[in-house]
């Protein structure tokens, strides 16, 4: 009997093939077992344990505070839930910027301790040796260009990136470097749709998938923050976001109904009692 077991989750080979065939790739964030199971069963291709967990799960106003240990803790639950989708984890701020060695060590921790399938890293040329090294040791890397939230203090906000030609040229150059360094995909966040289409055309010969958020519909795939698209953050409605449900209101109504049932002693009733 072989001790070699293989999960049936989507692999980088499949994601590259989807990009080659222009089959749309769907990615959503997931941070816990219960919601990850639903997203996986619904058929998403990739579950991203984003460092947006810092905002969504922990209530911070930036992604910067979340740590490697916290990302690993969250990812373990998502990995237990994922039977079909690939699980990609964000390398949080501070886990790869200090040195190439530190970045590689933290990427190895992510893989070994969480069971994820790949890591995501923000940045281009500045971080290229680390990305190349992580790819070379067999850990698939998803890049992330455009609005990279870990640089929000430098950007001065979460506005559209690469509006000016110089930044657009750098982004195109960075995207190609990432593909050459072995990245199987690159997230393009909040950039003009025409630029995202140009990057996608540039990366397709490398079998490297582009996954957009606020980047128009010419990328190979799309990603959204799950809680945002489910309408759990009622007030958050930037131009690029579509609410596919309004669960925030539904949850509040359900909780109000529960409180009323408790207060009126309607809950639990006889059938709900032993
Ligand atoms: O952390 C995150 O959720 C992300 C996506 C928005 C791409 O990086």
PDB file of C-alpha atoms and ligand atoms in Angstrom:
ATOM      1  CA  UNK A   1       0.000   0.000   0.000  1.00  0.00           C
ATOM      2  CA  UNK A   2       1.307   3.407  -0.905  1.00  0.00           C
ATOM      3  CA  UNK A   3       1.543   6.070   1.775  1.00  0.00           C
ATOM      4  CA  UNK A   4       1.398   8.699  -0.954  1.00  0.00           C
ATOM      5  CA  UNK A   5      -2.022  10.305  -0.913  1.00  0.00           C
ATOM      6  CA  UNK A   6      -3.045  13.080  -3.223  1.00  0.00           C
ATOM      7  CA  UNK A   7      -5.778  15.629  -2.718  1.00  0.00           C
ATOM      8  CA  UNK A   8      -8.090  16.334  -5.620  1.00  0.00           C
ATOM      9  CA  UNK A   9      -7.812  20.089  -5.361  1.00  0.00           C
ATOM     10  CA  UNK A  10      -7.217  22.213  -8.424  1.00  0.00           C
ATOM     11  CA  UNK A  11      -3.523  22.583  -9.195  1.00  0.00           C
ATOM     12  CA  UNK A  12      -1.412  25.271 -10.801  1.00  0.00           C
ATOM     13  CA  UNK A  13      -1.338  23.137 -13.963  1.00  0.00           C
ATOM     14  CA  UNK A  14      -5.115  23.442 -14.217  1.00  0.00           C
ATOM     15  CA  UNK A  15      -5.053  27.201 -13.531  1.00  0.00           C
ATOM     16  CA  UNK A  16      -2.427  27.674 -16.271  1.00  0.00           C
ATOM     17  CA  UNK A  17      -4.530  25.520 -18.613  1.00  0.00           C
ATOM     18  CA  UNK A  18      -7.619  27.615 -17.846  1.00  0.00           C
ATOM     19  CA  UNK A  19      -5.661  30.746 -18.749  1.00  0.00           C
ATOM     20  CA  UNK A  20      -4.464  29.100 -21.985  1.00  0.00           C
ATOM     21  CA  UNK A  21      -8.032  28.122 -22.899  1.00  0.00           C
ATOM     22  CA  UNK A  22      -9.503  31.462 -21.790  1.00  0.00           C
ATOM     23  CA  UNK A  23     -11.750  29.648 -19.287  1.00  0.00           C
ATOM     24  CA  UNK A  24     -12.763  32.202 -16.606  1.00  0.00           C
ATOM     25  CA  UNK A  25     -11.188  31.535 -13.200  1.00  0.00           C
ATOM     26  CA  UNK A  26     -13.220  32.321 -10.064  1.00  0.00           C
ATOM     27  CA  UNK A  27     -11.423  33.148  -6.822  1.00  0.00           C
ATOM     28  CA  UNK A  28     -12.940  34.273  -3.503  1.00  0.00           C
ATOM     29  CA  UNK A  29     -11.427  34.960  -0.132  1.00  0.00           C
ATOM     30  CA  UNK A  30     -12.048  32.493   2.708  1.00  0.00           C
ATOM     31  CA  UNK A  31     -10.895  32.718   6.290  1.00  0.00           C
ATOM     32  CA  UNK A  32     -12.694  29.922   8.162  1.00  0.00           C
ATOM     33  CA  UNK A  33     -13.852  26.306   7.768  1.00  0.00           C
ATOM     34  CA  UNK A  34     -17.606  26.904   7.579  1.00  0.00           C
ATOM     35  CA  UNK A  35     -17.674  29.534   4.835  1.00  0.00           C
ATOM     36  CA  UNK A  36     -14.757  27.913   2.982  1.00  0.00           C
ATOM     37  CA  UNK A  37     -16.765  24.677   2.782  1.00  0.00           C
ATOM     38  CA  UNK A  38     -19.696  26.520   1.199  1.00  0.00           C
ATOM     39  CA  UNK A  39     -17.479  28.398  -1.278  1.00  0.00           C
ATOM     40  CA  UNK A  40     -15.679  25.165  -2.168  1.00  0.00           C
ATOM     41  CA  UNK A  41     -18.933  23.216  -2.626  1.00  0.00           C
ATOM     42  CA  UNK A  42     -20.327  26.039  -4.754  1.00  0.00           C
ATOM     43  CA  UNK A  43     -17.452  25.417  -7.161  1.00  0.00           C
ATOM     44  CA  UNK A  44     -14.985  28.308  -6.845  1.00  0.00           C
ATOM     45  CA  UNK A  45     -11.624  27.488  -8.415  1.00  0.00           C
ATOM     46  CA  UNK A  46      -9.405  29.172  -5.817  1.00  0.00           C
ATOM     47  CA  UNK A  47      -9.908  30.024  -2.133  1.00  0.00           C
ATOM     48  CA  UNK A  48      -7.666  32.903  -1.128  1.00  0.00           C
ATOM     49  CA  UNK A  49      -6.825  33.259   2.536  1.00  0.00           C
ATOM     50  CA  UNK A  50      -6.168  36.945   2.012  1.00  0.00           C
ATOM     51  CA  UNK A  51      -4.426  39.187   4.481  1.00  0.00           C
ATOM     52  CA  UNK A  52      -7.693  41.127   4.197  1.00  0.00           C
ATOM     53  CA  UNK A  53      -8.463  38.818   7.155  1.00  0.00           C
ATOM     54  CA  UNK A  54      -6.766  41.599   9.112  1.00  0.00           C
ATOM     55  CA  UNK A  55      -9.734  43.845   8.238  1.00  0.00           C
ATOM     56  CA  UNK A  56     -12.553  41.327   7.813  1.00  0.00           C
ATOM     57  CA  UNK A  57     -11.785  38.949  10.679  1.00  0.00           C
ATOM     58  CA  UNK A  58      -9.785  41.100  13.097  1.00  0.00           C
ATOM     59  CA  UNK A  59     -11.363  44.537  12.539  1.00  0.00           C
ATOM     60  CA  UNK A  60      -8.131  46.398  11.704  1.00  0.00           C
ATOM     61  CA  UNK A  61      -8.289  49.271   9.220  1.00  0.00           C
ATOM     62  CA  UNK A  62      -5.260  47.932   7.296  1.00  0.00           C
ATOM     63  CA  UNK A  63      -3.814  44.551   6.293  1.00  0.00           C
ATOM     64  CA  UNK A  64      -0.488  45.417   7.929  1.00  0.00           C
ATOM     65  CA  UNK A  65      -0.937  44.045  11.476  1.00  0.00           C
ATOM     66  CA  UNK A  66      -1.751  40.391  10.685  1.00  0.00           C
ATOM     67  CA  UNK A  67       1.073  37.926  11.396  1.00  0.00           C
ATOM     68  CA  UNK A  68       2.360  34.689   9.849  1.00  0.00           C
ATOM     69  CA  UNK A  69       1.082  32.710  12.851  1.00  0.00           C
ATOM     70  CA  UNK A  70      -2.393  34.219  12.524  1.00  0.00           C
ATOM     71  CA  UNK A  71      -2.490  33.522   8.761  1.00  0.00           C
ATOM     72  CA  UNK A  72      -1.445  29.913   9.380  1.00  0.00           C
ATOM     73  CA  UNK A  73      -4.133  29.499  12.061  1.00  0.00           C
ATOM     74  CA  UNK A  74      -6.870  30.722   9.688  1.00  0.00           C
ATOM     75  CA  UNK A  75      -5.565  28.756   6.717  1.00  0.00           C
ATOM     76  CA  UNK A  76      -5.687  25.412   8.531  1.00  0.00           C
ATOM     77  CA  UNK A  77      -9.483  25.672   8.741  1.00  0.00           C
ATOM     78  CA  UNK A  78      -9.800  26.629   5.079  1.00  0.00           C
ATOM     79  CA  UNK A  79      -7.559  23.751   3.987  1.00  0.00           C
ATOM     80  CA  UNK A  80      -9.712  21.284   5.973  1.00  0.00           C
ATOM     81  CA  UNK A  81     -12.752  22.543   4.049  1.00  0.00           C
ATOM     82  CA  UNK A  82     -11.275  22.631   0.533  1.00  0.00           C
ATOM     83  CA  UNK A  83     -11.979  19.445  -1.401  1.00  0.00           C
ATOM     84  CA  UNK A  84     -12.006  20.966  -4.892  1.00  0.00           C
ATOM     85  CA  UNK A  85     -10.571  24.480  -4.861  1.00  0.00           C
ATOM     86  CA  UNK A  86      -6.913  25.369  -4.691  1.00  0.00           C
ATOM     87  CA  UNK A  87      -5.945  27.165  -1.452  1.00  0.00           C
ATOM     88  CA  UNK A  88      -3.689  30.205  -1.816  1.00  0.00           C
ATOM     89  CA  UNK A  89      -2.424  32.146   1.201  1.00  0.00           C
ATOM     90  CA  UNK A  90      -1.195  35.720   1.423  1.00  0.00           C
ATOM     91  CA  UNK A  91       2.296  36.203   2.797  1.00  0.00           C
ATOM     92  CA  UNK A  92       1.563  38.990   5.315  1.00  0.00           C
ATOM     93  CA  UNK A  93       3.446  42.263   5.628  1.00  0.00           C
ATOM     94  CA  UNK A  94       6.901  41.745   7.143  1.00  0.00           C
ATOM     95  CA  UNK A  95       7.124  38.057   6.217  1.00  0.00           C
ATOM     96  CA  UNK A  96       9.138  38.478   2.991  1.00  0.00           C
ATOM     97  CA  UNK A  97      10.440  42.065   2.873  1.00  0.00           C
ATOM     98  CA  UNK A  98      13.421  41.706   5.239  1.00  0.00           C
ATOM     99  CA  UNK A  99      15.519  39.324   3.152  1.00  0.00           C
ATOM    100  CA  UNK A 100      15.268  36.583   0.551  1.00  0.00           C
ATOM    101  CA  UNK A 101      16.149  34.001   3.218  1.00  0.00           C
ATOM    102  CA  UNK A 102      13.444  35.234   5.563  1.00  0.00           C
ATOM    103  CA  UNK A 103      10.855  35.209   2.763  1.00  0.00           C
ATOM    104  CA  UNK A 104      11.739  31.664   1.739  1.00  0.00           C
ATOM    105  CA  UNK A 105      11.644  30.489   5.373  1.00  0.00           C
ATOM    106  CA  UNK A 106       8.190  32.004   5.902  1.00  0.00           C
ATOM    107  CA  UNK A 107       6.852  30.568   2.621  1.00  0.00           C
ATOM    108  CA  UNK A 108       8.039  27.131   3.754  1.00  0.00           C
ATOM    109  CA  UNK A 109       6.259  27.653   7.107  1.00  0.00           C
ATOM    110  CA  UNK A 110       3.031  28.520   5.265  1.00  0.00           C
ATOM    111  CA  UNK A 111       3.174  25.328   3.213  1.00  0.00           C
ATOM    112  CA  UNK A 112       4.318  22.993   5.999  1.00  0.00           C
ATOM    113  CA  UNK A 113       2.151  24.290   8.832  1.00  0.00           C
ATOM    114  CA  UNK A 114      -1.075  25.255   7.031  1.00  0.00           C
ATOM    115  CA  UNK A 115      -1.254  22.715   4.195  1.00  0.00           C
ATOM    116  CA  UNK A 116      -1.981  25.430   1.612  1.00  0.00           C
ATOM    117  CA  UNK A 117      -1.201  24.903  -2.081  1.00  0.00           C
ATOM    118  CA  UNK A 118       0.465  28.214  -2.952  1.00  0.00           C
ATOM    119  CA  UNK A 119       1.407  31.612  -1.544  1.00  0.00           C
ATOM    120  CA  UNK A 120       0.589  35.107  -2.779  1.00  0.00           C
ATOM    121  CA  UNK A 121       3.129  37.924  -2.579  1.00  0.00           C
ATOM    122  CA  UNK A 122       2.638  41.631  -3.275  1.00  0.00           C
ATOM    123  CA  UNK A 123       5.170  43.500  -5.407  1.00  0.00           C
ATOM    124  CA  UNK A 124       7.269  43.354  -8.575  1.00  0.00           C
ATOM    125  CA  UNK A 125      10.934  43.834  -9.408  1.00  0.00           C
ATOM    126  CA  UNK A 126      11.858  44.905  -5.833  1.00  0.00           C
ATOM    127  CA  UNK A 127      10.901  41.482  -4.499  1.00  0.00           C
ATOM    128  CA  UNK A 128      11.783  39.380  -7.554  1.00  0.00           C
ATOM    129  CA  UNK A 129      14.756  37.354  -6.174  1.00  0.00           C
ATOM    130  CA  UNK A 130      12.585  36.154  -3.275  1.00  0.00           C
ATOM    131  CA  UNK A 131       9.703  35.227  -5.578  1.00  0.00           C
ATOM    132  CA  UNK A 132      12.058  33.399  -7.968  1.00  0.00           C
ATOM    133  CA  UNK A 133      13.671  31.502  -5.071  1.00  0.00           C
ATOM    134  CA  UNK A 134      10.293  30.452  -3.583  1.00  0.00           C
ATOM    135  CA  UNK A 135       9.129  29.236  -7.005  1.00  0.00           C
ATOM    136  CA  UNK A 136      12.411  27.370  -7.529  1.00  0.00           C
ATOM    137  CA  UNK A 137      12.037  25.368  -4.314  1.00  0.00           C
ATOM    138  CA  UNK A 138       8.638  24.121  -5.470  1.00  0.00           C
ATOM    139  CA  UNK A 139       6.229  26.518  -3.798  1.00  0.00           C
ATOM    140  CA  UNK A 140       3.869  28.045  -6.375  1.00  0.00           C
ATOM    141  CA  UNK A 141       3.632  31.833  -6.173  1.00  0.00           C
ATOM    142  CA  UNK A 142       0.737  34.093  -7.157  1.00  0.00           C
ATOM    143  CA  UNK A 143       1.925  37.674  -7.700  1.00  0.00           C
ATOM    144  CA  UNK A 144      -0.063  40.811  -6.850  1.00  0.00           C
ATOM    145  CA  UNK A 145       0.356  44.164  -8.642  1.00  0.00           C
ATOM    146  CA  UNK A 146      -1.494  47.473  -8.875  1.00  0.00           C
ATOM    147  CA  UNK A 147      -3.140  48.461  -5.601  1.00  0.00           C
ATOM    148  CA  UNK A 148      -1.062  46.420  -3.179  1.00  0.00           C
ATOM    149  CA  UNK A 149      -2.678  47.154   0.214  1.00  0.00           C
ATOM    150  CA  UNK A 150       0.506  46.405   2.174  1.00  0.00           C
ATOM    151  CA  UNK A 151       1.906  49.636   0.627  1.00  0.00           C
ATOM    152  CA  UNK A 152      -1.119  51.767   1.562  1.00  0.00           C
ATOM    153  CA  UNK A 153       0.946  54.104   3.737  1.00  0.00           C
ATOM    154  CA  UNK A 154       3.195  54.835   0.769  1.00  0.00           C
ATOM    155  CA  UNK A 155       0.273  55.172  -1.684  1.00  0.00           C
ATOM    156  CA  UNK A 156      -1.650  57.401   0.734  1.00  0.00           C
ATOM    157  CA  UNK A 157      -4.939  55.554   0.197  1.00  0.00           C
ATOM    158  CA  UNK A 158      -6.774  52.839  -1.712  1.00  0.00           C
ATOM    159  CA  UNK A 159      -7.336  54.743  -4.973  1.00  0.00           C
ATOM    160  CA  UNK A 160      -6.945  53.521  -8.568  1.00  0.00           C
ATOM    161  CA  UNK A 161      -3.309  52.718  -9.468  1.00  0.00           C
ATOM    162  CA  UNK A 162      -1.332  53.002 -12.708  1.00  0.00           C
ATOM    163  CA  UNK A 163      -3.346  55.890 -14.168  1.00  0.00           C
ATOM    164  CA  UNK A 164      -0.107  57.577 -15.241  1.00  0.00           C
ATOM    165  CA  UNK A 165       1.918  56.093 -18.098  1.00  0.00           C
ATOM    166  CA  UNK A 166       5.094  55.669 -16.003  1.00  0.00           C
ATOM    167  CA  UNK A 167       3.311  53.531 -13.388  1.00  0.00           C
ATOM    168  CA  UNK A 168       1.468  51.583 -16.106  1.00  0.00           C
ATOM    169  CA  UNK A 169       4.803  50.866 -17.879  1.00  0.00           C
ATOM    170  CA  UNK A 170       6.362  49.675 -14.617  1.00  0.00           C
ATOM    171  CA  UNK A 171       3.364  47.446 -13.929  1.00  0.00           C
ATOM    172  CA  UNK A 172       3.608  45.819 -17.380  1.00  0.00           C
ATOM    173  CA  UNK A 173       7.346  45.287 -16.861  1.00  0.00           C
ATOM    174  CA  UNK A 174       6.805  43.864 -13.345  1.00  0.00           C
ATOM    175  CA  UNK A 175       4.068  41.519 -14.567  1.00  0.00           C
ATOM    176  CA  UNK A 176       6.347  40.065 -17.212  1.00  0.00           C
ATOM    177  CA  UNK A 177       9.171  39.636 -14.683  1.00  0.00           C
ATOM    178  CA  UNK A 178       6.805  37.777 -12.343  1.00  0.00           C
ATOM    179  CA  UNK A 179       5.722  35.436 -15.133  1.00  0.00           C
ATOM    180  CA  UNK A 180       9.363  34.823 -16.107  1.00  0.00           C
ATOM    181  CA  UNK A 181      10.187  34.130 -12.442  1.00  0.00           C
ATOM    182  CA  UNK A 182       7.647  31.283 -12.523  1.00  0.00           C
ATOM    183  CA  UNK A 183       4.482  32.804 -11.043  1.00  0.00           C
ATOM    184  CA  UNK A 184       1.455  30.778 -12.152  1.00  0.00           C
ATOM    185  CA  UNK A 185      -0.838  33.765 -11.770  1.00  0.00           C
ATOM    186  CA  UNK A 186      -0.891  37.445 -10.866  1.00  0.00           C
ATOM    187  CA  UNK A 187      -3.623  39.436  -9.115  1.00  0.00           C
ATOM    188  CA  UNK A 188      -4.244  42.837 -10.711  1.00  0.00           C
ATOM    189  CA  UNK A 189      -5.966  45.126  -8.229  1.00  0.00           C
ATOM    190  CA  UNK A 190      -7.707  48.415  -9.023  1.00  0.00           C
ATOM    191  CA  UNK A 191      -6.062  49.378 -12.313  1.00  0.00           C
ATOM    192  CA  UNK A 192      -7.638  50.607 -15.579  1.00  0.00           C
ATOM    193  CA  UNK A 193      -9.394  47.832 -17.516  1.00  0.00           C
ATOM    194  CA  UNK A 194      -7.383  48.568 -20.681  1.00  0.00           C
ATOM    195  CA  UNK A 195      -4.104  48.116 -18.819  1.00  0.00           C
ATOM    196  CA  UNK A 196      -5.308  44.850 -17.250  1.00  0.00           C
ATOM    197  CA  UNK A 197      -6.229  43.611 -20.741  1.00  0.00           C
ATOM    198  CA  UNK A 198      -2.738  44.518 -21.979  1.00  0.00           C
ATOM    199  CA  UNK A 199      -1.088  42.701 -19.060  1.00  0.00           C
ATOM    200  CA  UNK A 200      -3.296  39.658 -19.727  1.00  0.00           C
ATOM    201  CA  UNK A 201      -2.256  39.561 -23.388  1.00  0.00           C
ATOM    202  CA  UNK A 202       1.399  39.935 -22.319  1.00  0.00           C
ATOM    203  CA  UNK A 203       1.209  37.082 -19.756  1.00  0.00           C
ATOM    204  CA  UNK A 204      -0.845  34.556 -21.747  1.00  0.00           C
ATOM    205  CA  UNK A 205       2.210  33.239 -23.698  1.00  0.00           C
ATOM    206  CA  UNK A 206       3.822  32.478 -20.287  1.00  0.00           C
ATOM    207  CA  UNK A 207       0.722  30.411 -19.306  1.00  0.00           C
ATOM    208  CA  UNK A 208       0.370  32.838 -16.392  1.00  0.00           C
ATOM    209  CA  UNK A 209      -3.207  33.687 -15.343  1.00  0.00           C
ATOM    210  CA  UNK A 210      -4.271  37.220 -14.469  1.00  0.00           C
ATOM    211  CA  UNK A 211      -6.927  37.546 -11.774  1.00  0.00           C
ATOM    212  CA  UNK A 212      -8.557  40.948 -11.487  1.00  0.00           C
ATOM    213  CA  UNK A 213     -10.293  42.921  -8.767  1.00  0.00           C
ATOM    214  CA  UNK A 214     -11.395  46.318  -9.969  1.00  0.00           C
ATOM    215  CA  UNK A 215      -9.494  45.622 -13.198  1.00  0.00           C
ATOM    216  CA  UNK A 216     -12.274  45.126 -15.772  1.00  0.00           C
ATOM    217  CA  UNK A 217     -13.436  41.905 -17.384  1.00  0.00           C
ATOM    218  CA  UNK A 218     -10.563  41.097 -19.753  1.00  0.00           C
ATOM    219  CA  UNK A 219      -8.462  39.299 -17.133  1.00  0.00           C
ATOM    220  CA  UNK A 220      -8.368  35.473 -17.034  1.00  0.00           C
ATOM    221  CA  UNK A 221     -10.202  35.455 -13.721  1.00  0.00           C
ATOM    222  CA  UNK A 222     -11.843  37.541 -11.021  1.00  0.00           C
ATOM    223  CA  UNK A 223     -11.507  37.750  -7.251  1.00  0.00           C
ATOM    224  CA  UNK A 224     -13.630  39.453  -4.594  1.00  0.00           C
ATOM    225  CA  UNK A 225     -13.576  39.548  -0.828  1.00  0.00           C
ATOM    226  CA  UNK A 226     -16.317  37.070   0.147  1.00  0.00           C
ATOM    227  CA  UNK A 227     -17.798  39.207   2.919  1.00  0.00           C
ATOM    228  CA  UNK A 228     -18.032  42.189   0.558  1.00  0.00           C
ATOM    229  CA  UNK A 229     -19.793  40.331  -2.271  1.00  0.00           C
ATOM    230  CA  UNK A 230     -22.207  38.747   0.212  1.00  0.00           C
ATOM    231  CA  UNK A 231     -23.217  42.217   1.409  1.00  0.00           C
ATOM    232  CA  UNK A 232     -21.984  41.652   4.952  1.00  0.00           C
ATOM    233  CA  UNK A 233     -20.283  45.059   4.897  1.00  0.00           C
ATOM    234  CA  UNK A 234     -23.454  46.961   4.009  1.00  0.00           C
ATOM    235  CA  UNK A 235     -21.789  50.378   3.792  1.00  0.00           C
ATOM    236  CA  UNK A 236     -18.892  49.233   1.592  1.00  0.00           C
ATOM    237  CA  UNK A 237     -19.844  49.656  -2.070  1.00  0.00           C
ATOM    238  CA  UNK A 238     -16.909  50.789  -4.224  1.00  0.00           C
ATOM    239  CA  UNK A 239     -17.513  50.972  -7.990  1.00  0.00           C
ATOM    240  CA  UNK A 240     -15.856  47.599  -8.714  1.00  0.00           C
ATOM    241  CA  UNK A 241     -17.890  45.650  -6.152  1.00  0.00           C
ATOM    242  CA  UNK A 242     -21.140  43.824  -6.889  1.00  0.00           C
ATOM    243  CA  UNK A 243     -23.260  42.590  -3.962  1.00  0.00           C
ATOM    244  CA  UNK A 244     -24.425  39.093  -4.965  1.00  0.00           C
ATOM    245  CA  UNK A 245     -26.497  38.925  -1.763  1.00  0.00           C
ATOM    246  CA  UNK A 246     -27.492  41.195   1.105  1.00  0.00           C
ATOM    247  CA  UNK A 247     -26.646  38.904   3.996  1.00  0.00           C
ATOM    248  CA  UNK A 248     -25.868  41.747   6.396  1.00  0.00           C
ATOM    249  CA  UNK A 249     -29.541  42.714   6.543  1.00  0.00           C
ATOM    250  CA  UNK A 250     -30.677  39.073   6.621  1.00  0.00           C
ATOM    251  CA  UNK A 251     -28.409  38.262   9.552  1.00  0.00           C
ATOM    252  CA  UNK A 252     -29.614  41.280  11.528  1.00  0.00           C
ATOM    253  CA  UNK A 253     -33.259  40.320  10.884  1.00  0.00           C
ATOM    254  CA  UNK A 254     -32.602  36.715  11.981  1.00  0.00           C
ATOM    255  CA  UNK A 255     -30.875  37.890  15.163  1.00  0.00           C
ATOM    256  CA  UNK A 256     -33.719  40.334  15.920  1.00  0.00           C
ATOM    257  CA  UNK A 257     -36.248  37.512  15.407  1.00  0.00           C
ATOM    258  CA  UNK A 258     -34.250  35.308  17.805  1.00  0.00           C
ATOM    259  CA  UNK A 259     -34.087  38.040  20.453  1.00  0.00           C
ATOM    260  CA  UNK A 260     -37.830  38.630  20.145  1.00  0.00           C
ATOM    261  CA  UNK A 261     -38.521  34.879  20.435  1.00  0.00           C
ATOM    262  CA  UNK A 262     -36.346  34.633  23.554  1.00  0.00           C
ATOM    263  CA  UNK A 263     -37.942  37.706  25.112  1.00  0.00           C
ATOM    264  CA  UNK A 264     -41.494  36.444  24.444  1.00  0.00           C
ATOM    265  CA  UNK A 265     -40.535  32.936  25.686  1.00  0.00           C
ATOM    266  CA  UNK A 266     -41.638  31.558  22.304  1.00  0.00           C
ATOM    267  CA  UNK A 267     -38.180  29.945  21.947  1.00  0.00           C
ATOM    268  CA  UNK A 268     -37.584  27.132  22.670  1.00  0.00           C
ATOM    269  CA  UNK A 269     -41.015  25.615  22.159  1.00  0.00           C
ATOM    270  CA  UNK A 270     -42.054  22.087  23.156  1.00  0.00           C
ATOM    271  CA  UNK A 271     -40.697  20.467  19.970  1.00  0.00           C
ATOM    272  CA  UNK A 272     -37.348  22.131  20.604  1.00  0.00           C
ATOM    273  CA  UNK A 273     -37.168  20.857  24.186  1.00  0.00           C
ATOM    274  CA  UNK A 274     -36.147  17.424  25.618  1.00  0.00           C
TER     275      UNK A 274
HETATM  276  O1  LIG B   1      -6.173  40.058   0.828  1.00  0.00           O
HETATM  277  C1  LIG B   1      -7.002  39.985  -0.090  1.00  0.00           C
HETATM  278  O2  LIG B   1      -8.206  39.760   0.127  1.00  0.00           O
HETATM  279  C2  LIG B   1      -6.536  40.170  -1.447  1.00  0.00           C
HETATM  280  C3  LIG B   1      -7.551  40.204  -2.542  1.00  0.00           C
HETATM  281  C4  LIG B   1      -8.364  41.429  -2.490  1.00  0.00           C
HETATM  282  C5  LIG B   1      -6.923  40.012  -3.863  1.00  0.00           C
HETATM  283  O3  LIG B   1      -5.372  40.305  -1.657  1.00  0.00           O
END
